[in-house]
Coordinates of C-alpha atoms in Angstrom, one line a residue:
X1 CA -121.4 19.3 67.1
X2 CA -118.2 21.4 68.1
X3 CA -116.6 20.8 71.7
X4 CA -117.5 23.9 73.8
X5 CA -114.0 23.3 75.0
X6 CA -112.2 23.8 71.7
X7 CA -114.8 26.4 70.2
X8 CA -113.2 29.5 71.6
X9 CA -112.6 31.3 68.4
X10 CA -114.7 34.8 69.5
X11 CA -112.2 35.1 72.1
X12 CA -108.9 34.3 70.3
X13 CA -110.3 36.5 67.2
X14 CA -110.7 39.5 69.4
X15 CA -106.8 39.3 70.5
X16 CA -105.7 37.8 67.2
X17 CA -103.6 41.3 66.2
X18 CA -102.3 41.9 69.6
X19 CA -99.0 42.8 69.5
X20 CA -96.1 42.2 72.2
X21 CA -96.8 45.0 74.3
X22 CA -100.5 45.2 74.5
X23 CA -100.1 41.3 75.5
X24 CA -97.9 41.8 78.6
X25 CA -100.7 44.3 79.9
X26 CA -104.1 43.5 81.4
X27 CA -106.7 43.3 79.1
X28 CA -110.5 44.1 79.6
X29 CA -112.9 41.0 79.7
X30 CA -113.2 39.5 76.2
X31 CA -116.0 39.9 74.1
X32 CA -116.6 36.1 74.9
X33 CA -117.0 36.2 78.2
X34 CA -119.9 38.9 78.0
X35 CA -121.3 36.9 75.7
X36 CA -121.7 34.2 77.3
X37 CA -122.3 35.2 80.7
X38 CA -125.7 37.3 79.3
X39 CA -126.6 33.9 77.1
X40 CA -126.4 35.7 74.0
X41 CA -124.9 33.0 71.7
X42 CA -128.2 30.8 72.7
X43 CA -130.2 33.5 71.8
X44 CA -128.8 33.9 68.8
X45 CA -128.9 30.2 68.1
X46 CA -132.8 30.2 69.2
X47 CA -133.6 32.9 66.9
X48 CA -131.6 31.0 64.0
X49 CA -133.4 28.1 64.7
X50 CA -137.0 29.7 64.5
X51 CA -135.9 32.1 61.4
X52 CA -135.5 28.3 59.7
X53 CA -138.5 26.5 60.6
X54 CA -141.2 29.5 60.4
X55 CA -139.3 31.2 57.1
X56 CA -141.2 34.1 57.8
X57 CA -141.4 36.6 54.8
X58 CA -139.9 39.5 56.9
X59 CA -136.8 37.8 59.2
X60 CA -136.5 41.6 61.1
X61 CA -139.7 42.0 62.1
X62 CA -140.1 38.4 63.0
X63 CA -137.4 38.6 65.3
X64 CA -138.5 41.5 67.3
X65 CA -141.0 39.5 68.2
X66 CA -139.6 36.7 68.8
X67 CA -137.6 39.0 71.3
X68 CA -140.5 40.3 72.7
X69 CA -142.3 37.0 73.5
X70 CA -139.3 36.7 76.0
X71 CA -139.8 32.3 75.8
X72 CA -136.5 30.7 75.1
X73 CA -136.4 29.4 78.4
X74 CA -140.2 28.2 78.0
X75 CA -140.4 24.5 78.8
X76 CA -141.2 22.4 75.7
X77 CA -141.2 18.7 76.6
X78 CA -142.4 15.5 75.1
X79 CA -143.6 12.5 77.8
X80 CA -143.8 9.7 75.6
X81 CA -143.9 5.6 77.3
X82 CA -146.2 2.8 76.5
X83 CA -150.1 2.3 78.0
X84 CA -149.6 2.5 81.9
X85 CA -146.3 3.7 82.3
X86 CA -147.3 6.7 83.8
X87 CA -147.3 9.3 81.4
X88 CA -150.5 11.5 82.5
X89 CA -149.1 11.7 85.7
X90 CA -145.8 12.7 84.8
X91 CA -147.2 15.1 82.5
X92 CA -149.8 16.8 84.8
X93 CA -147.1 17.3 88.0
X94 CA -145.0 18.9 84.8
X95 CA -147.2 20.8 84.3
X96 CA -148.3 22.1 87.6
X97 CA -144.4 22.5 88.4
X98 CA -143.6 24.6 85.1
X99 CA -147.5 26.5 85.2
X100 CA -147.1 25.3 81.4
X101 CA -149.7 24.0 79.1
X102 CA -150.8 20.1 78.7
X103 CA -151.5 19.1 75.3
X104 CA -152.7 15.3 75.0
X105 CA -155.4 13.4 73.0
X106 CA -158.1 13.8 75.7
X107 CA -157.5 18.0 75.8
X108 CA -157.3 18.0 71.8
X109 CA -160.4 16.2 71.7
X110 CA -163.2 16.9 74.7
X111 CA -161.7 20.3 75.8
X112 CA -160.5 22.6 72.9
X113 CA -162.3 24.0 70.2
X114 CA -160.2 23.8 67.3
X115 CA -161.0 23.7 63.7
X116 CA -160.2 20.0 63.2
X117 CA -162.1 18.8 66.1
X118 CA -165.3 17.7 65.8
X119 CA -163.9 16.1 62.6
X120 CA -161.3 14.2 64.7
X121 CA -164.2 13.4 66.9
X122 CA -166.1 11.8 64.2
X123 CA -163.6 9.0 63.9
X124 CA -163.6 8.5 67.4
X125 CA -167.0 8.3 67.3
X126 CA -166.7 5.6 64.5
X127 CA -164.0 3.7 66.0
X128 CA -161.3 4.6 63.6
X129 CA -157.9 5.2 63.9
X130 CA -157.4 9.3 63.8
X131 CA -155.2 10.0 61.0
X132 CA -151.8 11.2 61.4
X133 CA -151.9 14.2 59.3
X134 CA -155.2 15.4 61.6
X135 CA -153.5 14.8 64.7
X136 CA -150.5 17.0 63.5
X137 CA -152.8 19.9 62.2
X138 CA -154.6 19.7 65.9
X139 CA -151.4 20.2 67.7
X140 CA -149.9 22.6 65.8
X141 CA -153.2 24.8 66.1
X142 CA -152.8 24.3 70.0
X143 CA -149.7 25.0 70.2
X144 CA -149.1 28.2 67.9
X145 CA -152.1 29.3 70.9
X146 CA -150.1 32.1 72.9
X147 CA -150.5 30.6 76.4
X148 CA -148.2 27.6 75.1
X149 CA -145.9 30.4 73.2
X150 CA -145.8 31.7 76.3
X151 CA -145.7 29.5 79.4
X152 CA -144.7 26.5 77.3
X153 CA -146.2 23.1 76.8
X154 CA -145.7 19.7 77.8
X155 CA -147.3 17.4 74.7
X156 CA -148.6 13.8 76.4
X157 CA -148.2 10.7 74.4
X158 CA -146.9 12.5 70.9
X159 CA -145.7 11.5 68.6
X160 CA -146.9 8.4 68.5
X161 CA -144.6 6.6 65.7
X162 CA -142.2 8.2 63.0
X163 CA -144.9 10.2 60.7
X164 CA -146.3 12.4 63.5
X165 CA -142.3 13.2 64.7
X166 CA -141.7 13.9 60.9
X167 CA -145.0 15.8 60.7
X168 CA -144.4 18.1 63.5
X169 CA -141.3 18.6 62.7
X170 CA -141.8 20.0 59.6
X171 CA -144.4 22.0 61.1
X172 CA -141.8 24.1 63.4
X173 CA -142.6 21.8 66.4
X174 CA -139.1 20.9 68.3
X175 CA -139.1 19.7 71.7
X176 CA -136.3 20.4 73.8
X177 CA -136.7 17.3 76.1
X178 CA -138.0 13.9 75.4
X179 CA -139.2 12.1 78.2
X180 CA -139.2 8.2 77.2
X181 CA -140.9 6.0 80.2
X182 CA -140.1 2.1 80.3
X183 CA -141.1 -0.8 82.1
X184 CA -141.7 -4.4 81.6
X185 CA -145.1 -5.2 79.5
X186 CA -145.9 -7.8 82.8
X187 CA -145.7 -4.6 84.9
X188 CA -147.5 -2.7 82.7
X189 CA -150.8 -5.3 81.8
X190 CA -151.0 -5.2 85.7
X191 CA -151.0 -1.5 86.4
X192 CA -153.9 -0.9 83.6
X193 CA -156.3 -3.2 85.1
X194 CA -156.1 -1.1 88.4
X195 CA -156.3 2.6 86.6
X196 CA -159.2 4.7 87.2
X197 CA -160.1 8.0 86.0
X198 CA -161.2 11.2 87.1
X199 CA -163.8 12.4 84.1
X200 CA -163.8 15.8 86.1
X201 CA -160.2 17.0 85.9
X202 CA -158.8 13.9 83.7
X203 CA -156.4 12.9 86.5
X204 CA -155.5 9.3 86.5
X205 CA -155.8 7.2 90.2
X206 CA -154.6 3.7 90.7
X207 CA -156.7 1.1 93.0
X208 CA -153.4 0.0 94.2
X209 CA -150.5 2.5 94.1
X210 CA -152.2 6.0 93.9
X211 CA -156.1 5.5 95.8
X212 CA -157.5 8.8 96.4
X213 CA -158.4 10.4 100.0
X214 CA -161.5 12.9 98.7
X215 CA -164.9 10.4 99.0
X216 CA -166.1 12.3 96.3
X217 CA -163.0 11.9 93.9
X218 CA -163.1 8.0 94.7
X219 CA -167.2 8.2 93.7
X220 CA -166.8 9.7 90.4
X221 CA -163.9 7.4 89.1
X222 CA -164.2 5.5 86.0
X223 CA -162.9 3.0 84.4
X224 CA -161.3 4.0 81.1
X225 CA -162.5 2.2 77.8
X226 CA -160.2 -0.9 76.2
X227 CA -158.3 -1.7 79.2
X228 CA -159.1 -5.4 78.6
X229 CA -155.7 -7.5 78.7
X230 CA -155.9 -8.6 75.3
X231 CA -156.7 -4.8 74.1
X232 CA -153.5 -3.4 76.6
X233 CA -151.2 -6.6 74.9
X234 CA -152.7 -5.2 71.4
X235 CA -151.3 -0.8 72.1
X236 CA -148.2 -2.8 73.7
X237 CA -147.0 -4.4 70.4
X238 CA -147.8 -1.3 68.7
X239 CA -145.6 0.8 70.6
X240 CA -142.9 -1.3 70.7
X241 CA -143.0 -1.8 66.7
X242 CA -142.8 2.3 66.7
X243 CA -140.3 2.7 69.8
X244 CA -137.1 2.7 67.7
X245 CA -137.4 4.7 65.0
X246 CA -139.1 7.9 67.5
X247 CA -135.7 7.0 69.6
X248 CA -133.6 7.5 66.6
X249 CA -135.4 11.3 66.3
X250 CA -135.4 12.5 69.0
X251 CA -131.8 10.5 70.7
X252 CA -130.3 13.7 71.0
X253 CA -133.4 15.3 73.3
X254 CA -134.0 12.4 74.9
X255 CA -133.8 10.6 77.9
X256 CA -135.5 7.0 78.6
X257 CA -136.4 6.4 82.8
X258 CA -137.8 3.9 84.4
X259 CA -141.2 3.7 85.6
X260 CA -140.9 1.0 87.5
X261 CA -139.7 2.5 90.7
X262 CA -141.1 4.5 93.2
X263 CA -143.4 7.7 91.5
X264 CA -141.6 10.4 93.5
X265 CA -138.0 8.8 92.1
X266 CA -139.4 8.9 88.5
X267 CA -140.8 12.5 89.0
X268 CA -137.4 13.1 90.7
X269 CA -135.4 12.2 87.7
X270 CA -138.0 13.4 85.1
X271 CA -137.2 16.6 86.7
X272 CA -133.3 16.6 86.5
X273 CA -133.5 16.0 82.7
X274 CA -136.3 18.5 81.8
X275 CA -134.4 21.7 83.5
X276 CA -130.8 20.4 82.2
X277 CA -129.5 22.0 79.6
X278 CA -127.9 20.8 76.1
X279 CA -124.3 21.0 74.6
X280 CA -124.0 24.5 72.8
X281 CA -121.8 25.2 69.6
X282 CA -121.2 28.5 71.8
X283 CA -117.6 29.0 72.1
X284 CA -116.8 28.4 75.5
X285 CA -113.6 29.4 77.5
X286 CA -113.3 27.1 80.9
X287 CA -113.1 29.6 84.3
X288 CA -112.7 26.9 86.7
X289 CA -112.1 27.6 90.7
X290 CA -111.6 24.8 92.8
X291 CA -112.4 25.5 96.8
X292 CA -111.6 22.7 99.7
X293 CA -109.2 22.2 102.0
X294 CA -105.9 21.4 102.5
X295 CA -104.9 18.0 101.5
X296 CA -108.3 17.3 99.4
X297 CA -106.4 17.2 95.7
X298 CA -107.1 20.3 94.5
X299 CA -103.6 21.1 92.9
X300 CA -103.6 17.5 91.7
X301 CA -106.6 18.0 89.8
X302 CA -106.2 21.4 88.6
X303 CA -102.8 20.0 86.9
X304 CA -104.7 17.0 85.6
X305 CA -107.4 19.7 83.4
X306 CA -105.1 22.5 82.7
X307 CA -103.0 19.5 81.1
X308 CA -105.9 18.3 79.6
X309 CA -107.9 21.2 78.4
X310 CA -104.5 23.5 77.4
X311 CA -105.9 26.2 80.3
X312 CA -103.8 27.7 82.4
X313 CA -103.0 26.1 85.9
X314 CA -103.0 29.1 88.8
X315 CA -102.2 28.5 92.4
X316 CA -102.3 31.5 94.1
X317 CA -99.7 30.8 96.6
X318 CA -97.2 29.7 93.8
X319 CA -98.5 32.9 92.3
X320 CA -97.1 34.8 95.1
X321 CA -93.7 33.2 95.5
X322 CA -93.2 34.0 92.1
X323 CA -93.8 37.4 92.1
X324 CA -91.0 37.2 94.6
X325 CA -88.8 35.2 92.6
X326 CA -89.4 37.3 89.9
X327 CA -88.7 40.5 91.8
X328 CA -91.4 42.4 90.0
X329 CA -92.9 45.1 92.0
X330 CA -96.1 43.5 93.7
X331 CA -93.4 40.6 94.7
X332 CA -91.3 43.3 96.3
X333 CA -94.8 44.6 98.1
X334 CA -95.4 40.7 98.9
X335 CA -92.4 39.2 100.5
X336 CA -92.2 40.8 103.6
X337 CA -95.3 38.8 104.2
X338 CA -94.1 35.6 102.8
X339 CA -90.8 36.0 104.8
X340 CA -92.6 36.4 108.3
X341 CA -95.1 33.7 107.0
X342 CA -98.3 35.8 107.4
X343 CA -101.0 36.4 105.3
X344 CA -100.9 38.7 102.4
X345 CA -103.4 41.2 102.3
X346 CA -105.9 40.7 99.9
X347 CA -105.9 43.9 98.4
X348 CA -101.9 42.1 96.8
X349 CA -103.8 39.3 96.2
X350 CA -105.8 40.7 94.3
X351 CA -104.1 42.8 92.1
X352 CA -101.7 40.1 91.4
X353 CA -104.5 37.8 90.5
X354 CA -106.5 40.7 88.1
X355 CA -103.1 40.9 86.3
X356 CA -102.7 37.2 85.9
X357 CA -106.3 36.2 84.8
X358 CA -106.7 38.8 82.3
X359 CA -103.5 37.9 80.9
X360 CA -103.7 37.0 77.0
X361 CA -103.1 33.4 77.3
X362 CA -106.1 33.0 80.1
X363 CA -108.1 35.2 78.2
X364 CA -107.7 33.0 75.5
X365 CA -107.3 29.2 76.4
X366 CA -109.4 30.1 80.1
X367 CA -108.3 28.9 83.8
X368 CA -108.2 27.1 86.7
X369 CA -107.8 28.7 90.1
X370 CA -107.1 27.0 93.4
X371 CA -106.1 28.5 96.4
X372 CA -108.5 31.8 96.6
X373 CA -111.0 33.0 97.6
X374 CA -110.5 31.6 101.2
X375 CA -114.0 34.0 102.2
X376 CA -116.8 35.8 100.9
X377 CA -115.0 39.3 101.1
X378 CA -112.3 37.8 98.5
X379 CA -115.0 36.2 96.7
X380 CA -116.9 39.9 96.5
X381 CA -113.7 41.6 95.7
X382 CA -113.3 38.8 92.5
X383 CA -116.7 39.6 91.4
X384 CA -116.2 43.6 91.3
X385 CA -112.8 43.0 89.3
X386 CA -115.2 40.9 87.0
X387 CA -113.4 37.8 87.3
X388 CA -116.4 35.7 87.6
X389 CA -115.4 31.7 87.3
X390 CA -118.0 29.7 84.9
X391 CA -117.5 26.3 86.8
X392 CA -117.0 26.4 91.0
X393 CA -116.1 22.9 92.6
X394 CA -115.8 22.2 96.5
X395 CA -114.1 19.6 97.4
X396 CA -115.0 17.7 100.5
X397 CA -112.3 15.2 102.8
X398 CA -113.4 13.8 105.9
X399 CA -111.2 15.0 108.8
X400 CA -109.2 11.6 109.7
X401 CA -108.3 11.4 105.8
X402 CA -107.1 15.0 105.7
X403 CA -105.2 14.6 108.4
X404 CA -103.7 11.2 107.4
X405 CA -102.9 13.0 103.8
X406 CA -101.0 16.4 105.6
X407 CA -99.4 14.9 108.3
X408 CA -97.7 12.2 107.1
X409 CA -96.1 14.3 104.0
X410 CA -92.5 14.6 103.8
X411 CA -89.4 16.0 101.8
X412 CA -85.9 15.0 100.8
X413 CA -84.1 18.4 101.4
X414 CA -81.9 17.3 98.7
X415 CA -84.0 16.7 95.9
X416 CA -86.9 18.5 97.1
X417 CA -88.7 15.3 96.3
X418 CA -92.2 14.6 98.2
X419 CA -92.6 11.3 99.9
X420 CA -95.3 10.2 102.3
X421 CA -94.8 7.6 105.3
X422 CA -97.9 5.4 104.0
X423 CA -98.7 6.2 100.4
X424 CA -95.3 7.3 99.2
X425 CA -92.3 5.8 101.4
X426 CA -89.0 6.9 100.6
X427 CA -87.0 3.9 98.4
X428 CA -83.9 3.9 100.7
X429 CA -83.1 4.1 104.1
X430 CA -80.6 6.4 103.3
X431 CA -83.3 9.0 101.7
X432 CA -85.6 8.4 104.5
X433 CA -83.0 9.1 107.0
X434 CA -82.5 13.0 105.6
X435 CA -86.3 13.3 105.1
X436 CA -87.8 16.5 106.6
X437 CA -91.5 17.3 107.6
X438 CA -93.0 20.9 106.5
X439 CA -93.7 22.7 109.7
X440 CA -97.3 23.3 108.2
X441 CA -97.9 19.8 108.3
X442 CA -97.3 19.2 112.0
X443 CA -101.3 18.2 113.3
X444 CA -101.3 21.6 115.2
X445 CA -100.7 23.7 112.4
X446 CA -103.4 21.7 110.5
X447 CA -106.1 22.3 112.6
X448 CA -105.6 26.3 112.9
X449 CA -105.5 25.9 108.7
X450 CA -108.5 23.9 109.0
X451 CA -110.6 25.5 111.0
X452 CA -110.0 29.1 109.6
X453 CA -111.2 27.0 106.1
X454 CA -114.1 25.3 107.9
X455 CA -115.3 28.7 109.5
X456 CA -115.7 30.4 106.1
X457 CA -116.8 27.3 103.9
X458 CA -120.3 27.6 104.8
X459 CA -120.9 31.4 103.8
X460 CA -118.7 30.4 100.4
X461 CA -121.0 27.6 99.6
X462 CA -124.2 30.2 100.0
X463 CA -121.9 32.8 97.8
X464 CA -121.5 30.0 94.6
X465 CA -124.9 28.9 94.7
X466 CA -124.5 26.8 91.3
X467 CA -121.4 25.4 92.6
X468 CA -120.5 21.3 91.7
X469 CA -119.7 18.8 95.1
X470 CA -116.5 16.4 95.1
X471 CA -116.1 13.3 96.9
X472 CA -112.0 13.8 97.3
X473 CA -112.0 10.9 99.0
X474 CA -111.6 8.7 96.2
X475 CA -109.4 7.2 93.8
X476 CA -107.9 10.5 91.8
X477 CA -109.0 9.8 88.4
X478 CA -111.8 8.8 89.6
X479 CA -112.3 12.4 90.6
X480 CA -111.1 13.9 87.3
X481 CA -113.9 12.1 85.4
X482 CA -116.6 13.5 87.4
X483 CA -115.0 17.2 87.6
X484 CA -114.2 16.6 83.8
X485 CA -118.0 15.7 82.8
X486 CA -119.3 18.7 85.1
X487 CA -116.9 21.2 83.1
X488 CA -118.6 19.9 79.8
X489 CA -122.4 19.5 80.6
X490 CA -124.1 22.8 80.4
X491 CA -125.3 24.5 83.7
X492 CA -128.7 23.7 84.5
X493 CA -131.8 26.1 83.9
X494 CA -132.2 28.5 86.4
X495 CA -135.6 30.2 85.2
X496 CA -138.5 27.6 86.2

C-alpha cells in the first residue's frame, strides 16, 4: 500500500502548470485538502470496494444507494478467540456500545428465521458438524438484513477456520476489524468449568469472576452442553490447528489481545482497535502544529520531520524576523514591534502566516508550524483563513525541567553558537569566558512567558479536541518516534 506521506499527487497535479508568477502569490486551498478534510477519497474507496464484491448489473444506480444507506462508518467487526476466552462478552458490550447487531451461532440458530435454519438445526439436532457452506449462506442472509446494513454487525466466533473466511469473503462479507482473543489453554480449561448461562438473554456469567447480583438471573443459569475437560481440550486443538491460516486473512484487520487480564482492560483495548482507523492510499499532505512551551523541543522536533518528511519547517517568530530582514512590506509593518520587543498583533501574524502556508511548496509537500496560535482567538482566526492543521501535538515539560532547559542556555557572541552550562558546556575556557545569556532566559522573564502560555493552554486543549500528548521530557528521538507514528496512523473514528 502507498505511504500517505508520499501519495500527494492530487495536490501536486493541481499546481503542476503553475508558472513563476502565480507561484509567488497565495493560492486557494488545494483540491487535496478538501478532499480530505470531507473524507471523500474513503468514500470513494468504500464505494470501489462494494462496486467489486457485489458486481451489481447497474454500478450508478447501485451507488446511489450505497450513498443513501449513509453506513461507511457502520461498525463491522469479527471477535474471534478459542472456548472461554471471552468472546460473548466482548461481543455483547460491542454491541451495546455501537447499538449494532450480534450475529453468533446461538442467534443464527434459536433466534432468526432464516431459510437455512431449521435445516442447520437438523444437524444440530443429530450431533453433526454444520457444514461450512450452510454456515456461510446463514450469515450472509443475516447480514444483507438492513438493521446490520445499517447499524452494523459484530459476527461472534466466525470464521471459524480458512473455508468460512474464504466463503464469506467471496460472498462480499469484509470485516474492518478482527478481534483475536488469547490466553493460555490452562487458563482457559479453568474458566469453562465455571461458565454459566443465561438461556433468557444468552448472556454468559462466571461462578468465579463475573457472579450475577439479580436472584433471579442467578436461578435461571445453566450450565452449557460439552463443557467437560476432555470435550474443552478437544475445540482447543481444533482452534489452534485453524488459528494460523484465519491470522494470515485477516493480519491486516486484525489485532490479537489478551484475555487474561482484567475484563474492563480487555474491553478497554478491544475498544481502541475497533474505532481506529486503517492506513489509506488517500494522498495525504502532513499539516502539523506543534503547541507547548518554551523549552519543551518543539523547534527541535519540527526540524527533525520537516527533514524527514521533505515539509516545510515554519517558526513563526523566525517568520517574523525575516520579513524584517527581507524588507518586504508586512516586515516593514512588523519591526517596530520586534524593535521594542512587544508583541505583534495578530492581525500581521496572520497575514504573514496565510501568505506563507498557502505558498506552492506547502501546498504541495505540507507543514509544520510551531510558535502560533498562542490562544483560542489566533486559533479561530487560523480556522476562518482555512488553515486547518491535520495533526495537533502539545507538548508537555514539567516546570523544574523547563526551567533547567531556558535558564541555563547560553551564547558565544562570536559565533552565535548555543551552549548550555549542564547539557552543552562550552569546550574552552576562553569561549566560556565571552558567553552571553539571552535576556529572555533570565528565570523572571520565564515565568511571565510561562504563565501567559499556561493561562491559555487549557482553553487550546478544549479548541483541538483530537489533538496527540507528548512526554517532552524524554530522550529526543525518543519523542520523534512517537510524534512520527501519530503523523502516520490514521485519526480515529469519530462517529460511534
Amino acid at each position: 500500500m502507498t505511504s500517505p506521506l508520499a501519495t500527494r499527487h492530487v495536490a501536486r497535479a493541481a499546481m503542476a502548470e503553475a508558472d513563476t508568477e502565480d507561484a509567488t502569490r497565495p493560492w486557494p486551498p488545494p483540491a487535496g485538502a478538501y478532499a480530505e478534510e470531507r473524507g471523500l477519497f474513503q468514500l470513494l474507496q468504500n464505494m470501489l470496494e462494494e462496486l467489486l464484491i457485489h458486481k451489481p448489473d447497474d454500478p450508478i444506480e447501485f451507488m446511489i444507494n450505497h450513498l443513501k444507506q449513509n453506513n461507511d462508518d457502520a461498525p463491522r467487526i469479527c471477535v474471534l478467540g478459542p472456548p472461554a476466552s471471552g468472546k460473548t462478552t466482548v461481543a455483547m458490550w460491542l454491541c451495546k456500545h455501537f447499538n449494532a447487531i450480534r450475529v453468533s451461532q446461538e442467534t443464527l440458530l434459536f433466534k432468526e428465521v432464516l431459510r437455512q435454519t431449521e435445516e442447520a438445526k437438523a444437524y444440530k439436532e443429530r450431533n453433526q458438524k454444520i457444514p461450512n457452506a450452510l454456515w456461510a449462506n446463514l450469515i450472509q442472509e443475516r447480514l444483507s438484513n438492513v438493521d446490520c446494513i445499517k447499524q452494523g454487525w459484530i459476527l461472534e466466533g466466525f470464521p471459524e477456520n480458512q473455508e468460512q473466511a474464504w466463503m464469506l469473503q467471496s460472498s462480499g462479507i469484509f470485516p474492518r476489524h478482527v478481534v483475536m482473543l488469547y490466553a493460555p489453554d490452562t487458563v482457559l480449561i479453568e474458566r469453562s468449568g465455571g461458565k454459566r448461562l443465561d438461556p433468557h438473554t444468552q448472556e454468559v456469567f462466571h461462578t468465579t469472576f463475573d457472579w450475577p447480583s439479580d436472584p433471579l438471573v442467578q436461578e435461571r443459569l445453566v450450565k452449557p452442553e460439552d463443557l467437560s475437560e476432555q470435550e474443552v481440550s478437544k475445540k482447543l486443538l481444533e482452534y489452534h490447528r485453524n488459528f494460523p491460516e484465519i491470522f494470515h486473512i485477516y493480519q491486516k484487520v486484525l489485532k490479537s489481545i489478551n484475555a487474561d487480564q482484567p475484563s474492563v482492560d480487555v474491553l478497554s483495548q478491544v475498544l481502541a482497535f475497533v474505532q481506529s482507523r486503517h492506513r489509506s492510499a488517500a494522498p495525504f499532505t502532513p499539516r502539523i502544529l506543534f503547541l507547548g512551551p518554551p523549552g519543551s523541543g518543539k523547534s527541535l522536533q519540527a526540524a527533525l520531520i520537516a527533514q524527514k518528511y521533505d515539509v516545510v519547517n515554519i517558526c513563526c517568530g523566525q517568520l517574523l524576523k525575516e520579513a524584517v530582514a527581507d524588507n518586504t512590506k508586512l516586515g516593514e509593518l512588523v519591526k517596530p514591534y520586534i524593535d521594542s520587543g512587544c508583541p505583534v498583533p495578530d492581525n500581521l501574524v496572520l497575514r504573514l502566516l496565510t501568505e506563507r502556508l498557502s505558498a506552492l511548496d506547502c501546498l504541495s509537500h505540507g507543514w509544520v508550524l510551531s510558535g502560533f496560535p498562542r490562544d483560542v482567538e489566533q486559533g479561530l482566526q487560523l480556522q476562518k483563513a482555512r488553515i486547518n492543521p491535520n495533526r495537533v501535538f502539545f507538548f508537555n515539560l514539567p516546570y523544574e525541567s523547563i526551567m533547567e532547559r531556558l535558564s541555563q542556555r547560553r551564547t558565544d557572541p562570536v559565533t552565535g553558537e548555543r551552549y548550555h552550562t549542564t547539557f552543552r558546556p562550552a569546550p574552552t575556557p576562553e569561549i566560556q569566558a565571552r558567553l552571553r545569556q539571552n535576556p529572555k532566559d533570565e528565570e523572571e522573564n520565564i515565568e511571565k512567558r510561562l504563565n501567559i502560555y499556561y493561562s491559555n493552554v487549557k482553553a487550546l486543549e478544549d479548541f483541538y479536541q483530537d489533538a496527540f500528548y507528548v512526554n517532552a521530557d524524554q530522550d529526543p528521538y525518543v519523542i520523534f518516534e512517537f510524534i512520527e507514528s501519530c503523523i502516520i496512523k490514521p485519526l480515529p473514528c469519530k462517529k460511534h
